[in-house]
XYZ file of C-alpha atoms in Angstrom:
230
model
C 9.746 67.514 -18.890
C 7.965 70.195 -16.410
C 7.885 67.511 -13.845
C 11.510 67.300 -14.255
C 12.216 70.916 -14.079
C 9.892 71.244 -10.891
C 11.027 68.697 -8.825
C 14.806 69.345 -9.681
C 16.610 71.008 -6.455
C 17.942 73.751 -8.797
C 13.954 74.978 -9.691
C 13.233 76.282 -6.578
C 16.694 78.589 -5.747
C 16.855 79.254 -9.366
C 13.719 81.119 -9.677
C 14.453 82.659 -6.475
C 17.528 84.398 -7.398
C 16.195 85.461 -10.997
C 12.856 87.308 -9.470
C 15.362 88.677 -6.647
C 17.673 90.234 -9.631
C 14.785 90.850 -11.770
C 13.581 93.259 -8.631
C 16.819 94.796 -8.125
C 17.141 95.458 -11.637
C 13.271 97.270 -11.619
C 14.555 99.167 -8.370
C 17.689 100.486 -9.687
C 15.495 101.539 -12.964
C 12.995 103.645 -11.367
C 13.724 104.063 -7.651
C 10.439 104.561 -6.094
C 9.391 102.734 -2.719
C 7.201 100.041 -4.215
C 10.023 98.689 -6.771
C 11.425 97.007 -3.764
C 13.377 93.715 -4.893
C 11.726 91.631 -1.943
C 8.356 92.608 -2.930
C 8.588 92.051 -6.771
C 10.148 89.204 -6.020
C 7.447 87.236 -3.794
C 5.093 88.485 -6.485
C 6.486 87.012 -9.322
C 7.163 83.827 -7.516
C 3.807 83.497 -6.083
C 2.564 84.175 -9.722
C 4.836 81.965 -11.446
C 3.409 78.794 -9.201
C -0.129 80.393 -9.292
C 0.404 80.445 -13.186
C 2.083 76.676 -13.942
C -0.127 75.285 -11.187
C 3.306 74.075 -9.332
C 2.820 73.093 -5.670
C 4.843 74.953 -2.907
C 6.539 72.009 -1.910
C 7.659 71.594 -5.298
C 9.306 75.036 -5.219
C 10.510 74.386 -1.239
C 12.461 71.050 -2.402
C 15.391 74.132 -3.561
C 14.636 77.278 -2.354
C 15.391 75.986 1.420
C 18.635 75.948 1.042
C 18.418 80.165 0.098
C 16.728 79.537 3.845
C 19.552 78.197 5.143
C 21.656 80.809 4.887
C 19.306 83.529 6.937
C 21.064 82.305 10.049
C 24.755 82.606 8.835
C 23.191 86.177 7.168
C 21.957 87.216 10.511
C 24.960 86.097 12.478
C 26.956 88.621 9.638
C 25.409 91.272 11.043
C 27.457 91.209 14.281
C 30.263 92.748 12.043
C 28.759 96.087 11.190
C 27.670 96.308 15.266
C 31.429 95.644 16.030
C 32.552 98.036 13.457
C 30.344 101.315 14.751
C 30.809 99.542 18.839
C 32.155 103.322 19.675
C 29.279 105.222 18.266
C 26.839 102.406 20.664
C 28.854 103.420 23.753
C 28.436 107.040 23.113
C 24.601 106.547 22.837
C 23.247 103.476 24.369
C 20.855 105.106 26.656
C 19.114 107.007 23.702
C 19.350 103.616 21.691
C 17.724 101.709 24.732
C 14.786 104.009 25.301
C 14.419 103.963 21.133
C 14.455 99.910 21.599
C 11.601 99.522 24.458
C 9.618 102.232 23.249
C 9.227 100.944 19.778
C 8.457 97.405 21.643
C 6.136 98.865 23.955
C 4.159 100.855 21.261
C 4.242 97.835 18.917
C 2.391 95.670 21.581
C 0.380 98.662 23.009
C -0.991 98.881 19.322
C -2.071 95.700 18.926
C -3.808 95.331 21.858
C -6.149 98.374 21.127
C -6.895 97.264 17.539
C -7.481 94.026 18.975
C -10.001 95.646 21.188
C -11.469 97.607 18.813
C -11.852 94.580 16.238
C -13.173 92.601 19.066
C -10.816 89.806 18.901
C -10.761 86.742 20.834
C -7.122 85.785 22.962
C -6.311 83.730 20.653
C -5.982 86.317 17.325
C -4.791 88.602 19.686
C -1.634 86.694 21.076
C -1.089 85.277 17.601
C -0.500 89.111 16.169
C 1.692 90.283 19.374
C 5.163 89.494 18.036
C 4.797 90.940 14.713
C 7.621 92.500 14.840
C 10.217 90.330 15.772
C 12.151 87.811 13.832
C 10.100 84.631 12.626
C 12.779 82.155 14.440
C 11.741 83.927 17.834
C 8.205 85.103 17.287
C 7.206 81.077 16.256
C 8.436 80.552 19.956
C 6.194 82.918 21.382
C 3.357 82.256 19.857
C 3.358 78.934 20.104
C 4.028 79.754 23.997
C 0.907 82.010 24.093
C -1.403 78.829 22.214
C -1.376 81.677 18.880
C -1.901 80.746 15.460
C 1.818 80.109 14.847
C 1.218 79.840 10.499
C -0.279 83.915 10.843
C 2.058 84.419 13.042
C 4.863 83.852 10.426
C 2.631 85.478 7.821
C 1.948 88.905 9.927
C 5.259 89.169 10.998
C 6.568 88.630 6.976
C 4.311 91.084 5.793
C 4.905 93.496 8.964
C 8.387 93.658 7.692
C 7.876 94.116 3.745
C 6.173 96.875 4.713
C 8.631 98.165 7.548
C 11.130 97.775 4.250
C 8.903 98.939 1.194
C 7.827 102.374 3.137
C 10.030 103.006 6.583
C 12.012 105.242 4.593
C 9.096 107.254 3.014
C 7.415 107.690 6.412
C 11.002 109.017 8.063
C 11.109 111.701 5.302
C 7.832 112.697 6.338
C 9.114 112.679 9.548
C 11.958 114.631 8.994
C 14.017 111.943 11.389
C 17.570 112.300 9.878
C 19.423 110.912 12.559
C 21.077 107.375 11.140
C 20.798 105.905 14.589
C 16.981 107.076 15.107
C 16.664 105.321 11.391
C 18.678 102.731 12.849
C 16.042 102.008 16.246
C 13.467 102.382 14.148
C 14.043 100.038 11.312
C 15.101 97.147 13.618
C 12.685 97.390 16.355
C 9.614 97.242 13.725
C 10.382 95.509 11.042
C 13.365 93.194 12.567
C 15.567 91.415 9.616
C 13.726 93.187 6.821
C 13.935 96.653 8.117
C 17.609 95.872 8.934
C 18.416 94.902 5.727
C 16.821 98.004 4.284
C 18.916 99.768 6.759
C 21.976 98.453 5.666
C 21.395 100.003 2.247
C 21.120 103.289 4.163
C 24.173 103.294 6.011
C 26.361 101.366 8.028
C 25.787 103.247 11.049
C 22.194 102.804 10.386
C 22.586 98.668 9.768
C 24.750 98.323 12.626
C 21.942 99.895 15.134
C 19.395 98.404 13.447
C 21.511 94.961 13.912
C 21.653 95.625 17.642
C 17.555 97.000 17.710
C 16.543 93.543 15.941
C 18.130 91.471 18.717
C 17.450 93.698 21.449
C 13.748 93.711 20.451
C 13.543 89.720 19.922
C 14.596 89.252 23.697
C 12.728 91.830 25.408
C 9.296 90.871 23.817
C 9.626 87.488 24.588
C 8.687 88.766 28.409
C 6.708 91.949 27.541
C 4.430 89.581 24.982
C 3.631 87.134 28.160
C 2.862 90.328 30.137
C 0.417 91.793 27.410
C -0.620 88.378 26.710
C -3.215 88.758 30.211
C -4.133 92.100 28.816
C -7.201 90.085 26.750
């Protein structure tokens, strides 16, 4: 019967979508930063197969198609960009500098805690595009000979965090602006932090949107440059 279950294409998306709701549910309930719905739910997943002993390919055979739709998701977010395209003219150049500093920090970062941990070229290129989407940052780390499996683990857990905290750490801050929120979100903590974002505001999705893609493209060169850094 539990092999049945498992293996059915429904398990995996099912389970999915009820530790999703189950998170929303918990963050609507008590509203603090670590009742985040993505977080709860990757726990209670990685429980629930840790618990029943059910293999990750098992889980994979459904929840890939909840995969599937990340690129028609992502794609959506061209709508919110159109929708606020005035409030981009009026402020690209403050957007721009937000966009490559963020990058430039993010990779300037890395490479001192690289040198301070003593890492070899390898770790260090692996950790470089962190903050960019998985889709791109597989590219190029597998470009720079990385580990591409961290790769896709540091930049997943790069943006819970960028999600779970970035709006905590802004309140600190006392950065109020939507589009600074905006630049900030998407250029550290790409899809996750632009989904977070999008909660916000719609100003603050739509830059974050832009920040995301913006980011992706530029550190596909400025990772090759820091790359010979090491």
């Amino acid at each position: 019967m539990k092999e049945q279950i498992v293996n059915s294409v429904f398990f995996g998306a099912a389970i999915t979508l009820v530790a999703f709701y189950i998170g929303d549910l918990l963050k609507k309930k008590f509203k603090h930063p670590l009742a985040n719905p993505l977080l709860i739910a990757q726990v209670a997943i990685i429980c629930v197969l840790l618990l029943f002993k059910i293999d990750f390919n098992s889980y994979n055979n459904g929840a890939k198609y909840i995969s599937f739709f990340l690129t028609p998701a992502t794609v959506c977010l061209a709508i919110p960009l159109y929708e606020e395209l005035q409030h981009l003219k009026d402020n690209w150049i403050a957007i721009m500098a937000g966009i490559v500093s963020g990058m430039l920090s993010s990779a300037a970062t890395i490479l001192a805690l690289s040198l301070i941990f003593s890492l070899n070229h390898q770790e260090y290129v692996t950790l470089l595009p962190k903050s960019i989407t998985v889709a791109i940052g597989m590219g190029v780390s597998e470009e720079l000979k990385g580990i591409v499996s961290i790769t896709i683990a540091v930049i997943i857990i790069t943006g819970i965090i960028g999600n779970v905290v970035g709006e905590f750490v802004l309140d600190k801050f006392n950065i109020k602006h939507p589009i600074a929120k905006g630049v900030a979100y998407g250029s550290s903590s790409h899809a996750l932090g632009t989904a977070k974002a999008m909660e916000i505001g719609e100003l603050e999705g739509a830059i974050s949107s832009l920040s995301l893609a913006v980011s992706g493209v530029l550190t596909v060169g400025v990772a090759s440059i820091f790359a010979n850094f090491l």
